[in-house]
Amino acid sequence: MFHFIGVLIVGAIIGAIAGAVTNRGGEGWLWNIVAGLIGSWLGQQLFGTWGPSLAGMAIFPSIIGAVILVFVASWLVSKMR
């Protein structure tokens, strides 16, 4: 149970960092968690699990993956408008 809560917290922080880096933040805490978790998975698949880890997520690849995810998602949303 505590690991699950830790994963959600770390995912939210990673998503918030990605939103701040891309200047596309402000979608809310739920989007930050989703972007952080999916971005973490994406980043670790693309770049591996190097660097420090928190709650089973390699921090640097996770942030890079979340930044990629936020860029792609914001691009798709802008094309749909």
mmCIF file with all atom_site columns, N, CA and C in Angstrom:
data_model
loop_
_atom_site.group_PDB
_atom_site.id
_atom_site.type_symbol
_atom_site.label_atom_id
_atom_site.label_alt_id
_atom_site.label_comp_id
_atom_site.label_asym_id
_atom_site.label_entity_id
_atom_site.label_seq_id
_atom_site.pdbx_PDB_ins_code
_atom_site.Cartn_x
_atom_site.Cartn_y
_atom_site.Cartn_z
_atom_site.occupancy
_atom_site.B_iso_or_equiv
_atom_site.pdbx_formal_charge
_atom_site.auth_seq_id
_atom_site.auth_comp_id
_atom_site.auth_asym_id
_atom_site.auth_atom_id
_atom_site.pdbx_PDB_model_num
ATOM 1   N N  . MET A 1 1  ? 0.819  -1.195 0.000   1.00 0.00 ? 1  MET A N  1
ATOM 2   C CA . MET A 1 1  ? 0.000  0.000  0.000   1.00 0.00 ? 1  MET A CA 1
ATOM 3   C C  . MET A 1 1  ? 0.864  1.261  0.000   1.00 0.00 ? 1  MET A C  1
ATOM 4   N N  . PHE A 1 2  ? 1.898  1.285  0.838   1.00 0.00 ? 2  PHE A N  1
ATOM 5   C CA . PHE A 1 2  ? 2.751  2.463  0.891   1.00 0.00 ? 2  PHE A CA 1
ATOM 6   C C  . PHE A 1 2  ? 3.544  2.634  -0.395  1.00 0.00 ? 2  PHE A C  1
ATOM 7   N N  . HIS A 1 3  ? 3.916  1.527  -1.044  1.00 0.00 ? 3  HIS A N  1
ATOM 8   C CA . HIS A 1 3  ? 4.638  1.619  -2.314  1.00 0.00 ? 3  HIS A CA 1
ATOM 9   C C  . HIS A 1 3  ? 3.743  2.262  -3.375  1.00 0.00 ? 3  HIS A C  1
ATOM 10  N N  . PHE A 1 4  ? 2.479  1.885  -3.410  1.00 0.00 ? 4  PHE A N  1
ATOM 11  C CA . PHE A 1 4  ? 1.534  2.443  -4.381  1.00 0.00 ? 4  PHE A CA 1
ATOM 12  C C  . PHE A 1 4  ? 1.385  3.952  -4.188  1.00 0.00 ? 4  PHE A C  1
ATOM 13  N N  . ILE A 1 5  ? 1.271  4.388  -2.947  1.00 0.00 ? 5  ILE A N  1
ATOM 14  C CA . ILE A 1 5  ? 1.167  5.820  -2.661  1.00 0.00 ? 5  ILE A CA 1
ATOM 15  C C  . ILE A 1 5  ? 2.449  6.534  -3.064  1.00 0.00 ? 5  ILE A C  1
ATOM 16  N N  . GLY A 1 6  ? 3.584  5.909  -2.797  1.00 0.00 ? 6  GLY A N  1
ATOM 17  C CA . GLY A 1 6  ? 4.863  6.488  -3.204  1.00 0.00 ? 6  GLY A CA 1
ATOM 18  C C  . GLY A 1 6  ? 4.967  6.622  -4.715  1.00 0.00 ? 6  GLY A C  1
ATOM 19  N N  . VAL A 1 7  ? 4.504  5.623  -5.431  1.00 0.00 ? 7  VAL A N  1
ATOM 20  C CA . VAL A 1 7  ? 4.523  5.670  -6.896  1.00 0.00 ? 7  VAL A CA 1
ATOM 21  C C  . VAL A 1 7  ? 3.665  6.825  -7.399  1.00 0.00 ? 7  VAL A C  1
ATOM 22  N N  . LEU A 1 8  ? 2.486  7.013  -6.817  1.00 0.00 ? 8  LEU A N  1
ATOM 23  C CA . LEU A 1 8  ? 1.613  8.115  -7.228  1.00 0.00 ? 8  LEU A CA 1
ATOM 24  C C  . LEU A 1 8  ? 2.251  9.474  -6.938  1.00 0.00 ? 8  LEU A C  1
ATOM 25  N N  . ILE A 1 9  ? 2.880  9.595  -5.778  1.00 0.00 ? 9  ILE A N  1
ATOM 26  C CA . ILE A 1 9  ? 3.515  10.867 -5.424  1.00 0.00 ? 9  ILE A CA 1
ATOM 27  C C  . ILE A 1 9  ? 4.686  11.163 -6.355  1.00 0.00 ? 9  ILE A C  1
ATOM 28  N N  . VAL A 1 10 ? 5.550  10.174 -6.582  1.00 0.00 ? 10 VAL A N  1
ATOM 29  C CA . VAL A 1 10 ? 6.694  10.377 -7.471  1.00 0.00 ? 10 VAL A CA 1
ATOM 30  C C  . VAL A 1 10 ? 6.215  10.644 -8.897  1.00 0.00 ? 10 VAL A C  1
ATOM 31  N N  . GLY A 1 11 ? 5.177  9.943  -9.340  1.00 0.00 ? 11 GLY A N  1
ATOM 32  C CA . GLY A 1 11 ? 4.610  10.192 -10.668 1.00 0.00 ? 11 GLY A CA 1
ATOM 33  C C  . GLY A 1 11 ? 4.087  11.606 -10.803 1.00 0.00 ? 11 GLY A C  1
ATOM 34  N N  . ALA A 1 12 ? 3.428  12.108 -9.759  1.00 0.00 ? 12 ALA A N  1
ATOM 35  C CA . ALA A 1 12 ? 2.910  13.477 -9.792  1.00 0.00 ? 12 ALA A CA 1
ATOM 36  C C  . ALA A 1 12 ? 4.044  14.490 -9.862  1.00 0.00 ? 12 ALA A C  1
ATOM 37  N N  . ILE A 1 13 ? 5.114  14.235 -9.120  1.00 0.00 ? 13 ILE A N  1
ATOM 38  C CA . ILE A 1 13 ? 6.259  15.153 -9.137  1.00 0.00 ? 13 ILE A CA 1
ATOM 39  C C  . ILE A 1 13 ? 6.930  15.142 -10.506 1.00 0.00 ? 13 ILE A C  1
ATOM 40  N N  . ILE A 1 14 ? 7.118  13.965 -11.078 1.00 0.00 ? 14 ILE A N  1
ATOM 41  C CA . ILE A 1 14 ? 7.723  13.859 -12.407 1.00 0.00 ? 14 ILE A CA 1
ATOM 42  C C  . ILE A 1 14 ? 6.856  14.566 -13.448 1.00 0.00 ? 14 ILE A C  1
ATOM 43  N N  . GLY A 1 15 ? 5.541  14.378 -13.377 1.00 0.00 ? 15 GLY A N  1
ATOM 44  C CA . GLY A 1 15 ? 4.635  15.058 -14.297 1.00 0.00 ? 15 GLY A CA 1
ATOM 45  C C  . GLY A 1 15 ? 4.672  16.569 -14.125 1.00 0.00 ? 15 GLY A C  1
ATOM 46  N N  . ALA A 1 16 ? 4.766  17.041 -12.883 1.00 0.00 ? 16 ALA A N  1
ATOM 47  C CA . ALA A 1 16 ? 4.843  18.482 -12.632 1.00 0.00 ? 16 ALA A CA 1
ATOM 48  C C  . ALA A 1 16 ? 6.146  19.063 -13.176 1.00 0.00 ? 16 ALA A C  1
ATOM 49  N N  . ILE A 1 17 ? 7.242  18.330 -13.016 1.00 0.00 ? 17 ILE A N  1
ATOM 50  C CA . ILE A 1 17 ? 8.522  18.778 -13.567 1.00 0.00 ? 17 ILE A CA 1
ATOM 51  C C  . ILE A 1 17 ? 8.440  18.855 -15.088 1.00 0.00 ? 17 ILE A C  1
ATOM 52  N N  . ALA A 1 18 ? 7.846  17.838 -15.706 1.00 0.00 ? 18 ALA A N  1
ATOM 53  C CA . ALA A 1 18 ? 7.711  17.842 -17.169 1.00 0.00 ? 18 ALA A CA 1
ATOM 54  C C  . ALA A 1 18 ? 6.857  19.014 -17.625 1.00 0.00 ? 18 ALA A C  1
ATOM 55  N N  . GLY A 1 19 ? 5.784  19.319 -16.907 1.00 0.00 ? 19 GLY A N  1
ATOM 56  C CA . GLY A 1 19 ? 4.949  20.464 -17.257 1.00 0.00 ? 19 GLY A CA 1
ATOM 57  C C  . GLY A 1 19 ? 5.695  21.779 -17.112 1.00 0.00 ? 19 GLY A C  1
ATOM 58  N N  . ALA A 1 20 ? 6.528  21.881 -16.082 1.00 0.00 ? 20 ALA A N  1
ATOM 59  C CA . ALA A 1 20 ? 7.309  23.107 -15.875 1.00 0.00 ? 20 ALA A CA 1
ATOM 60  C C  . ALA A 1 20 ? 8.378  23.270 -16.952 1.00 0.00 ? 20 ALA A C  1
ATOM 61  N N  . VAL A 1 21 ? 9.019  22.155 -17.328 1.00 0.00 ? 21 VAL A N  1
ATOM 62  C CA . VAL A 1 21 ? 10.069 22.209 -18.353 1.00 0.00 ? 21 VAL A CA 1
ATOM 63  C C  . VAL A 1 21 ? 9.489  22.625 -19.695 1.00 0.00 ? 21 VAL A C  1
ATOM 64  N N  . THR A 1 22 ? 8.309  22.142 -20.011 1.00 0.00 ? 22 THR A N  1
ATOM 65  C CA . THR A 1 22 ? 7.706  22.411 -21.313 1.00 0.00 ? 22 THR A CA 1
ATOM 66  C C  . THR A 1 22 ? 6.811  23.643 -21.320 1.00 0.00 ? 22 THR A C  1
ATOM 67  N N  . ASN A 1 23 ? 6.612  24.277 -20.161 1.00 0.00 ? 23 ASN A N  1
ATOM 68  C CA . ASN A 1 23 ? 5.688  25.413 -20.017 1.00 0.00 ? 23 ASN A CA 1
ATOM 69  C C  . ASN A 1 23 ? 4.275  25.035 -20.432 1.00 0.00 ? 23 ASN A C  1
ATOM 70  N N  . ARG A 1 24 ? 3.904  23.798 -20.221 1.00 0.00 ? 24 ARG A N  1
ATOM 71  C CA . ARG A 1 24 ? 2.560  23.333 -20.555 1.00 0.00 ? 24 ARG A CA 1
ATOM 72  C C  . ARG A 1 24 ? 1.894  22.706 -19.336 1.00 0.00 ? 24 ARG A C  1
ATOM 73  N N  . GLY A 1 25 ? 2.262  23.191 -18.183 1.00 0.00 ? 25 GLY A N  1
ATOM 74  C CA . GLY A 1 25 ? 1.685  22.675 -16.948 1.00 0.00 ? 25 GLY A CA 1
ATOM 75  C C  . GLY A 1 25 ? 0.329  23.308 -16.682 1.00 0.00 ? 25 GLY A C  1
ATOM 76  N N  . GLY A 1 26 ? -0.215 23.031 -15.536 1.00 0.00 ? 26 GLY A N  1
ATOM 77  C CA . GLY A 1 26 ? -1.475 23.631 -15.143 1.00 0.00 ? 26 GLY A CA 1
ATOM 78  C C  . GLY A 1 26 ? -2.697 22.810 -15.476 1.00 0.00 ? 26 GLY A C  1
ATOM 79  N N  . GLU A 1 27 ? -2.520 21.594 -15.956 1.00 0.00 ? 27 GLU A N  1
ATOM 80  C CA . GLU A 1 27 ? -3.674 20.752 -16.269 1.00 0.00 ? 27 GLU A CA 1
ATOM 81  C C  . GLU A 1 27 ? -4.221 20.053 -15.036 1.00 0.00 ? 27 GLU A C  1
ATOM 82  N N  . GLY A 1 28 ? -3.533 20.148 -13.922 1.00 0.00 ? 28 GLY A N  1
ATOM 83  C CA . GLY A 1 28 ? -4.034 19.575 -12.679 1.00 0.00 ? 28 GLY A CA 1
ATOM 84  C C  . GLY A 1 28 ? -3.219 18.389 -12.206 1.00 0.00 ? 28 GLY A C  1
ATOM 85  N N  . TRP A 1 29 ? -3.495 18.002 -10.981 1.00 0.00 ? 29 TRP A N  1
ATOM 86  C CA . TRP A 1 29 ? -2.716 16.936 -10.348 1.00 0.00 ? 29 TRP A CA 1
ATOM 87  C C  . TRP A 1 29 ? -2.969 15.583 -10.992 1.00 0.00 ? 29 TRP A C  1
ATOM 88  N N  . LEU A 1 30 ? -4.177 15.333 -11.474 1.00 0.00 ? 30 LEU A N  1
ATOM 89  C CA . LEU A 1 30 ? -4.459 14.040 -12.106 1.00 0.00 ? 30 LEU A CA 1
ATOM 90  C C  . LEU A 1 30 ? -3.648 13.892 -13.397 1.00 0.00 ? 30 LEU A C  1
ATOM 91  N N  . TRP A 1 31 ? -3.586 14.954 -14.202 1.00 0.00 ? 31 TRP A N  1
ATOM 92  C CA . TRP A 1 31 ? -2.769 14.911 -15.421 1.00 0.00 ? 31 TRP A CA 1
ATOM 93  C C  . TRP A 1 31 ? -1.298 14.732 -15.066 1.00 0.00 ? 31 TRP A C  1
ATOM 94  N N  . ASN A 1 32 ? -0.835 15.385 -13.999 1.00 0.00 ? 32 ASN A N  1
ATOM 95  C CA . ASN A 1 32 ? 0.558  15.226 -13.591 1.00 0.00 ? 32 ASN A CA 1
ATOM 96  C C  . ASN A 1 32 ? 0.870  13.778 -13.234 1.00 0.00 ? 32 ASN A C  1
ATOM 97  N N  . ILE A 1 33 ? -0.040 13.125 -12.522 1.00 0.00 ? 33 ILE A N  1
ATOM 98  C CA . ILE A 1 33 ? 0.174  11.721 -12.164 1.00 0.00 ? 33 ILE A CA 1
ATOM 99  C C  . ILE A 1 33 ? 0.207  10.855 -13.417 1.00 0.00 ? 33 ILE A C  1
ATOM 100 N N  . VAL A 1 34 ? -0.763 11.040 -14.301 1.00 0.00 ? 34 VAL A N  1
ATOM 101 C CA . VAL A 1 34 ? -0.817 10.242 -15.538 1.00 0.00 ? 34 VAL A CA 1
ATOM 102 C C  . VAL A 1 34 ? 0.415  10.489 -16.401 1.00 0.00 ? 34 VAL A C  1
ATOM 103 N N  . ALA A 1 35 ? 0.773  11.755 -16.595 1.00 0.00 ? 35 ALA A N  1
ATOM 104 C CA . ALA A 1 35 ? 1.952  12.083 -17.401 1.00 0.00 ? 35 ALA A CA 1
ATOM 105 C C  . ALA A 1 35 ? 3.219  11.524 -16.757 1.00 0.00 ? 35 ALA A C  1
ATOM 106 N N  . GLY A 1 36 ? 3.307  11.600 -15.445 1.00 0.00 ? 36 GLY A N  1
ATOM 107 C CA . GLY A 1 36 ? 4.481  11.077 -14.749 1.00 0.00 ? 36 GLY A CA 1
ATOM 108 C C  . GLY A 1 36 ? 4.598  9.570  -14.850 1.00 0.00 ? 36 GLY A C  1
ATOM 109 N N  . LEU A 1 37 ? 3.502  8.858  -14.675 1.00 0.00 ? 37 LEU A N  1
ATOM 110 C CA . LEU A 1 37 ? 3.547  7.392  -14.728 1.00 0.00 ? 37 LEU A CA 1
ATOM 111 C C  . LEU A 1 37 ? 3.785  6.876  -16.148 1.00 0.00 ? 37 LEU A C  1
ATOM 112 N N  . ILE A 1 38 ? 3.031  7.391  -17.102 1.00 0.00 ? 38 ILE A N  1
ATOM 113 C CA . ILE A 1 38 ? 3.216  6.947  -18.490 1.00 0.00 ? 38 ILE A CA 1
ATOM 114 C C  . ILE A 1 38 ? 4.556  7.429  -19.022 1.00 0.00 ? 38 ILE A C  1
ATOM 115 N N  . GLY A 1 39 ? 4.917  8.658  -18.691 1.00 0.00 ? 39 GLY A N  1
ATOM 116 C CA . GLY A 1 39 ? 6.217  9.182  -19.101 1.00 0.00 ? 39 GLY A CA 1
ATOM 117 C C  . GLY A 1 39 ? 7.370  8.406  -18.499 1.00 0.00 ? 39 GLY A C  1
ATOM 118 N N  . SER A 1 40 ? 7.211  7.963  -17.264 1.00 0.00 ? 40 SER A N  1
ATOM 119 C CA . SER A 1 40 ? 8.234  7.145  -16.624 1.00 0.00 ? 40 SER A CA 1
ATOM 120 C C  . SER A 1 40 ? 8.406  5.823  -17.359 1.00 0.00 ? 40 SER A C  1
ATOM 121 N N  . TRP A 1 41 ? 7.289  5.191  -17.682 1.00 0.00 ? 41 TRP A N  1
ATOM 122 C CA . TRP A 1 41 ? 7.367  3.934  -18.415 1.00 0.00 ? 41 TRP A CA 1
ATOM 123 C C  . TRP A 1 41 ? 8.024  4.166  -19.776 1.00 0.00 ? 41 TRP A C  1
ATOM 124 N N  . LEU A 1 42 ? 7.595  5.208  -20.486 1.00 0.00 ? 42 LEU A N  1
ATOM 125 C CA . LEU A 1 42 ? 8.138  5.518  -21.806 1.00 0.00 ? 42 LEU A CA 1
ATOM 126 C C  . LEU A 1 42 ? 9.639  5.799  -21.726 1.00 0.00 ? 42 LEU A C  1
ATOM 127 N N  . GLY A 1 43 ? 10.034 6.634  -20.798 1.00 0.00 ? 43 GLY A N  1
ATOM 128 C CA . GLY A 1 43 ? 11.437 6.989  -20.658 1.00 0.00 ? 43 GLY A CA 1
ATOM 129 C C  . GLY A 1 43 ? 12.321 5.804  -20.325 1.00 0.00 ? 43 GLY A C  1
ATOM 130 N N  . GLN A 1 44 ? 11.836 4.929  -19.464 1.00 0.00 ? 44 GLN A N  1
ATOM 131 C CA . GLN A 1 44 ? 12.632 3.756  -19.107 1.00 0.00 ? 44 GLN A CA 1
ATOM 132 C C  . GLN A 1 44 ? 12.694 2.748  -20.251 1.00 0.00 ? 44 GLN A C  1
ATOM 133 N N  . GLN A 1 45 ? 11.666 2.695  -21.067 1.00 0.00 ? 45 GLN A N  1
ATOM 134 C CA . GLN A 1 45 ? 11.709 1.815  -22.235 1.00 0.00 ? 45 GLN A CA 1
ATOM 135 C C  . GLN A 1 45 ? 12.694 2.342  -23.275 1.00 0.00 ? 45 GLN A C  1
ATOM 136 N N  . LEU A 1 46 ? 12.723 3.654  -23.457 1.00 0.00 ? 46 LEU A N  1
ATOM 137 C CA . LEU A 1 46 ? 13.596 4.249  -24.465 1.00 0.00 ? 46 LEU A CA 1
ATOM 138 C C  . LEU A 1 46 ? 15.044 4.403  -24.001 1.00 0.00 ? 46 LEU A C  1
ATOM 139 N N  . PHE A 1 47 ? 15.235 4.784  -22.741 1.00 0.00 ? 47 PHE A N  1
ATOM 140 C CA . PHE A 1 47 ? 16.563 5.175  -22.272 1.00 0.00 ? 47 PHE A CA 1
ATOM 141 C C  . PHE A 1 47 ? 17.140 4.287  -21.179 1.00 0.00 ? 47 PHE A C  1
ATOM 142 N N  . GLY A 1 48 ? 16.402 3.309  -20.702 1.00 0.00 ? 48 GLY A N  1
ATOM 143 C CA . GLY A 1 48 ? 16.919 2.415  -19.668 1.00 0.00 ? 48 GLY A CA 1
ATOM 144 C C  . GLY A 1 48 ? 16.639 2.943  -18.269 1.00 0.00 ? 48 GLY A C  1
ATOM 145 N N  . THR A 1 49 ? 17.297 2.347  -17.299 1.00 0.00 ? 49 THR A N  1
ATOM 146 C CA . THR A 1 49 ? 17.035 2.671  -15.892 1.00 0.00 ? 49 THR A CA 1
ATOM 147 C C  . THR A 1 49 ? 18.280 3.186  -15.199 1.00 0.00 ? 49 THR A C  1
ATOM 148 N N  . TRP A 1 50 ? 18.995 4.087  -15.825 1.00 0.00 ? 50 TRP A N  1
ATOM 149 C CA . TRP A 1 50 ? 20.211 4.639  -15.227 1.00 0.00 ? 50 TRP A CA 1
ATOM 150 C C  . TRP A 1 50 ? 19.856 5.764  -14.260 1.00 0.00 ? 50 TRP A C  1
ATOM 151 N N  . GLY A 1 51 ? 20.770 6.068  -13.386 1.00 0.00 ? 51 GLY A N  1
ATOM 152 C CA . GLY A 1 51 ? 20.593 7.157  -12.431 1.00 0.00 ? 51 GLY A CA 1
ATOM 153 C C  . GLY A 1 51 ? 19.840 6.731  -11.192 1.00 0.00 ? 51 GLY A C  1
ATOM 154 N N  . PRO A 1 52 ? 19.585 7.684  -10.321 1.00 0.00 ? 52 PRO A N  1
ATOM 155 C CA . PRO A 1 52 ? 18.888 7.371  -9.067  1.00 0.00 ? 52 PRO A CA 1
ATOM 156 C C  . PRO A 1 52 ? 17.439 6.973  -9.315  1.00 0.00 ? 52 PRO A C  1
ATOM 157 N N  . SER A 1 53 ? 16.913 6.173  -8.399  1.00 0.00 ? 53 SER A N  1
ATOM 158 C CA . SER A 1 53 ? 15.534 5.705  -8.507  1.00 0.00 ? 53 SER A CA 1
ATOM 159 C C  . SER A 1 53 ? 14.748 6.050  -7.250  1.00 0.00 ? 53 SER A C  1
ATOM 160 N N  . LEU A 1 54 ? 13.476 6.341  -7.432  1.00 0.00 ? 54 LEU A N  1
ATOM 161 C CA . LEU A 1 54 ? 12.532 6.524  -6.335  1.00 0.00 ? 54 LEU A CA 1
ATOM 162 C C  . LEU A 1 54 ? 11.274 5.745  -6.681  1.00 0.00 ? 54 LEU A C  1
ATOM 163 N N  . ALA A 1 55 ? 10.790 4.970  -5.744  1.00 0.00 ? 55 ALA A N  1
ATOM 164 C CA . ALA A 1 55 ? 9.567  4.182  -5.919  1.00 0.00 ? 55 ALA A CA 1
ATOM 165 C C  . ALA A 1 55 ? 9.637  3.306  -7.168  1.00 0.00 ? 55 ALA A C  1
ATOM 166 N N  . GLY A 1 56 ? 10.819 2.812  -7.489  1.00 0.00 ? 56 GLY A N  1
ATOM 167 C CA . GLY A 1 56 ? 10.985 1.928  -8.630  1.00 0.00 ? 56 GLY A CA 1
ATOM 168 C C  . GLY A 1 56 ? 11.084 2.633  -9.970  1.00 0.00 ? 56 GLY A C  1
ATOM 169 N N  . MET A 1 57 ? 11.173 3.958  -9.973  1.00 0.00 ? 57 MET A N  1
ATOM 170 C CA . MET A 1 57 ? 11.270 4.720  -11.215 1.00 0.00 ? 57 MET A CA 1
ATOM 171 C C  . MET A 1 57 ? 12.629 5.410  -11.287 1.00 0.00 ? 57 MET A C  1
ATOM 172 N N  . ALA A 1 58 ? 13.344 5.182  -12.387 1.00 0.00 ? 58 ALA A N  1
ATOM 173 C CA . ALA A 1 58 ? 14.606 5.874  -12.618 1.00 0.00 ? 58 ALA A CA 1
ATOM 174 C C  . ALA A 1 58 ? 14.281 7.329  -12.939 1.00 0.00 ? 58 ALA A C  1
ATOM 175 N N  . ILE A 1 59 ? 14.792 8.240  -12.139 1.00 0.00 ? 59 ILE A N  1
ATOM 176 C CA . ILE A 1 59 ? 14.353 9.638  -12.191 1.00 0.00 ? 59 ILE A CA 1
ATOM 177 C C  . ILE A 1 59 ? 14.636 10.312 -13.531 1.00 0.00 ? 59 ILE A C  1
ATOM 178 N N  . PHE A 1 60 ? 15.886 10.279 -14.002 1.00 0.00 ? 60 PHE A N  1
ATOM 179 C CA . PHE A 1 60 ? 16.237 11.029 -15.214 1.00 0.00 ? 60 PHE A CA 1
ATOM 180 C C  . PHE A 1 60 ? 15.543 10.499 -16.466 1.00 0.00 ? 60 PHE A C  1
ATOM 181 N N  . PRO A 1 61 ? 15.561 9.191  -16.727 1.00 0.00 ? 61 PRO A N  1
ATOM 182 C CA . PRO A 1 61 ? 14.808 8.714  -17.900 1.00 0.00 ? 61 PRO A CA 1
ATOM 183 C C  . PRO A 1 61 ? 13.309 8.976  -17.770 1.00 0.00 ? 61 PRO A C  1
ATOM 184 N N  . SER A 1 62 ? 12.792 8.931  -16.553 1.00 0.00 ? 62 SER A N  1
ATOM 185 C CA . SER A 1 62 ? 11.368 9.176  -16.338 1.00 0.00 ? 62 SER A CA 1
ATOM 186 C C  . SER A 1 62 ? 11.002 10.613 -16.673 1.00 0.00 ? 62 SER A C  1
ATOM 187 N N  . ILE A 1 63 ? 11.832 11.561 -16.256 1.00 0.00 ? 63 ILE A N  1
ATOM 188 C CA . ILE A 1 63 ? 11.560 12.968 -16.567 1.00 0.00 ? 63 ILE A CA 1
ATOM 189 C C  . ILE A 1 63 ? 11.648 13.206 -18.070 1.00 0.00 ? 63 ILE A C  1
ATOM 190 N N  . ILE A 1 64 ? 12.651 12.633 -18.717 1.00 0.00 ? 64 ILE A N  1
ATOM 191 C CA . ILE A 1 64 ? 12.787 12.788 -20.169 1.00 0.00 ? 64 ILE A CA 1
ATOM 192 C C  . ILE A 1 64 ? 11.570 12.204 -20.888 1.00 0.00 ? 64 ILE A C  1
ATOM 193 N N  . GLY A 1 65 ? 11.133 11.020 -20.467 1.00 0.00 ? 65 GLY A N  1
ATOM 194 C CA . GLY A 1 65 ? 9.956  10.404 -21.066 1.00 0.00 ? 65 GLY A CA 1
ATOM 195 C C  . GLY A 1 65 ? 8.696  11.218 -20.845 1.00 0.00 ? 65 GLY A C  1
ATOM 196 N N  . ALA A 1 66 ? 8.546  11.799 -19.648 1.00 0.00 ? 66 ALA A N  1
ATOM 197 C CA . ALA A 1 66 ? 7.370  12.623 -19.361 1.00 0.00 ? 66 ALA A CA 1
ATOM 198 C C  . ALA A 1 66 ? 7.389  13.912 -20.185 1.00 0.00 ? 66 ALA A C  1
ATOM 199 N N  . VAL A 1 67 ? 8.568  14.494 -20.382 1.00 0.00 ? 67 VAL A N  1
ATOM 200 C CA . VAL A 1 67 ? 8.675  15.694 -21.219 1.00 0.00 ? 67 VAL A CA 1
ATOM 201 C C  . VAL A 1 67 ? 8.259  15.360 -22.654 1.00 0.00 ? 67 VAL A C  1
ATOM 202 N N  . ILE A 1 68 ? 8.728  14.237 -23.166 1.00 0.00 ? 68 ILE A N  1
ATOM 203 C CA . ILE A 1 68 ? 8.339  13.802 -24.515 1.00 0.00 ? 68 ILE A CA 1
ATOM 204 C C  . ILE A 1 68 ? 6.821  13.615 -24.587 1.00 0.00 ? 68 ILE A C  1
ATOM 205 N N  . LEU A 1 69 ? 6.258  12.954 -23.588 1.00 0.00 ? 69 LEU A N  1
ATOM 206 C CA . LEU A 1 69 ? 4.820  12.707 -23.560 1.00 0.00 ? 69 LEU A CA 1
ATOM 207 C C  . LEU A 1 69 ? 4.035  14.008 -23.526 1.00 0.00 ? 69 LEU A C  1
ATOM 208 N N  . VAL A 1 70 ? 4.445  14.966 -22.704 1.00 0.00 ? 70 VAL A N  1
ATOM 209 C CA . VAL A 1 70 ? 3.731  16.242 -22.603 1.00 0.00 ? 70 VAL A CA 1
ATOM 210 C C  . VAL A 1 70 ? 3.820  17.005 -23.923 1.00 0.00 ? 70 VAL A C  1
ATOM 211 N N  . PHE A 1 71 ? 4.998  17.010 -24.559 1.00 0.00 ? 71 PHE A N  1
ATOM 212 C CA . PHE A 1 71 ? 5.132  17.673 -25.861 1.00 0.00 ? 71 PHE A CA 1
ATOM 213 C C  . PHE A 1 71 ? 4.196  17.044 -26.893 1.00 0.00 ? 71 PHE A C  1
ATOM 214 N N  . VAL A 1 72 ? 4.193  15.726 -26.981 1.00 0.00 ? 72 VAL A N  1
ATOM 215 C CA . VAL A 1 72 ? 3.357  15.042 -27.974 1.00 0.00 ? 72 VAL A CA 1
ATOM 216 C C  . VAL A 1 72 ? 1.876  15.266 -27.674 1.00 0.00 ? 72 VAL A C  1
ATOM 217 N N  . ALA A 1 73 ? 1.480  15.147 -26.408 1.00 0.00 ? 73 ALA A N  1
ATOM 218 C CA . ALA A 1 73 ? 0.074  15.334 -26.046 1.00 0.00 ? 73 ALA A CA 1
ATOM 219 C C  . ALA A 1 73 ? -0.381 16.759 -26.329 1.00 0.00 ? 73 ALA A C  1
ATOM 220 N N  . SER A 1 74 ? 0.437  17.740 -26.000 1.00 0.00 ? 74 SER A N  1
ATOM 221 C CA . SER A 1 74 ? 0.035  19.132 -26.259 1.00 0.00 ? 74 SER A CA 1
ATOM 222 C C  . SER A 1 74 ? -0.006 19.418 -27.758 1.00 0.00 ? 74 SER A C  1
ATOM 223 N N  . TRP A 1 75 ? 0.880  18.804 -28.521 1.00 0.00 ? 75 TRP A N  1
ATOM 224 C CA . TRP A 1 75 ? 0.858  18.975 -29.975 1.00 0.00 ? 75 TRP A CA 1
ATOM 225 C C  . TRP A 1 75 ? -0.423 18.376 -30.553 1.00 0.00 ? 75 TRP A C  1
ATOM 226 N N  . LEU A 1 76 ? -0.784 17.176 -30.099 1.00 0.00 ? 76 LEU A N  1
ATOM 227 C CA . LEU A 1 76 ? -2.013 16.532 -30.577 1.00 0.00 ? 76 LEU A CA 1
ATOM 228 C C  . LEU A 1 76 ? -3.248 17.352 -30.224 1.00 0.00 ? 76 LEU A C  1
ATOM 229 N N  . VAL A 1 77 ? -3.295 17.870 -29.018 1.00 0.00 ? 77 VAL A N  1
ATOM 230 C CA . VAL A 1 77 ? -4.448 18.662 -28.586 1.00 0.00 ? 77 VAL A CA 1
ATOM 231 C C  . VAL A 1 77 ? -4.549 19.937 -29.426 1.00 0.00 ? 77 VAL A C  1
ATOM 232 N N  . SER A 1 78 ? -3.408 20.572 -29.712 1.00 0.00 ? 78 SER A N  1
ATOM 233 C CA . SER A 1 78 ? -3.437 21.798 -30.517 1.00 0.00 ? 78 SER A CA 1
ATOM 234 C C  . SER A 1 78 ? -3.871 21.508 -31.962 1.00 0.00 ? 78 SER A C  1
ATOM 235 N N  . LYS A 1 79 ? -3.562 20.331 -32.484 1.00 0.00 ? 79 LYS A N  1
ATOM 236 C CA . LYS A 1 79 ? -3.979 19.969 -33.846 1.00 0.00 ? 79 LYS A CA 1
ATOM 237 C C  . LYS A 1 79 ? -5.479 19.651 -33.911 1.00 0.00 ? 79 LYS A C  1
ATOM 238 N N  . MET A 1 80 ? -6.052 19.202 -32.798 1.00 0.00 ? 80 MET A N  1
ATOM 239 C CA . MET A 1 80 ? -7.468 18.846 -32.755 1.00 0.00 ? 80 MET A CA 1
ATOM 240 C C  . MET A 1 80 ? -8.354 20.072 -32.599 1.00 0.00 ? 80 MET A C  1
ATOM 241 N N  . ARG A 1 81 ? -7.784 21.200 -32.188 1.00 0.00 ? 81 ARG A N  1
ATOM 242 C CA . ARG A 1 81 ? -8.591 22.423 -31.979 1.00 0.00 ? 81 ARG A CA 1
ATOM 243 C C  . ARG A 1 81 ? -8.815 23.166 -33.255 1.00 0.00 ? 81 ARG A C  1
#
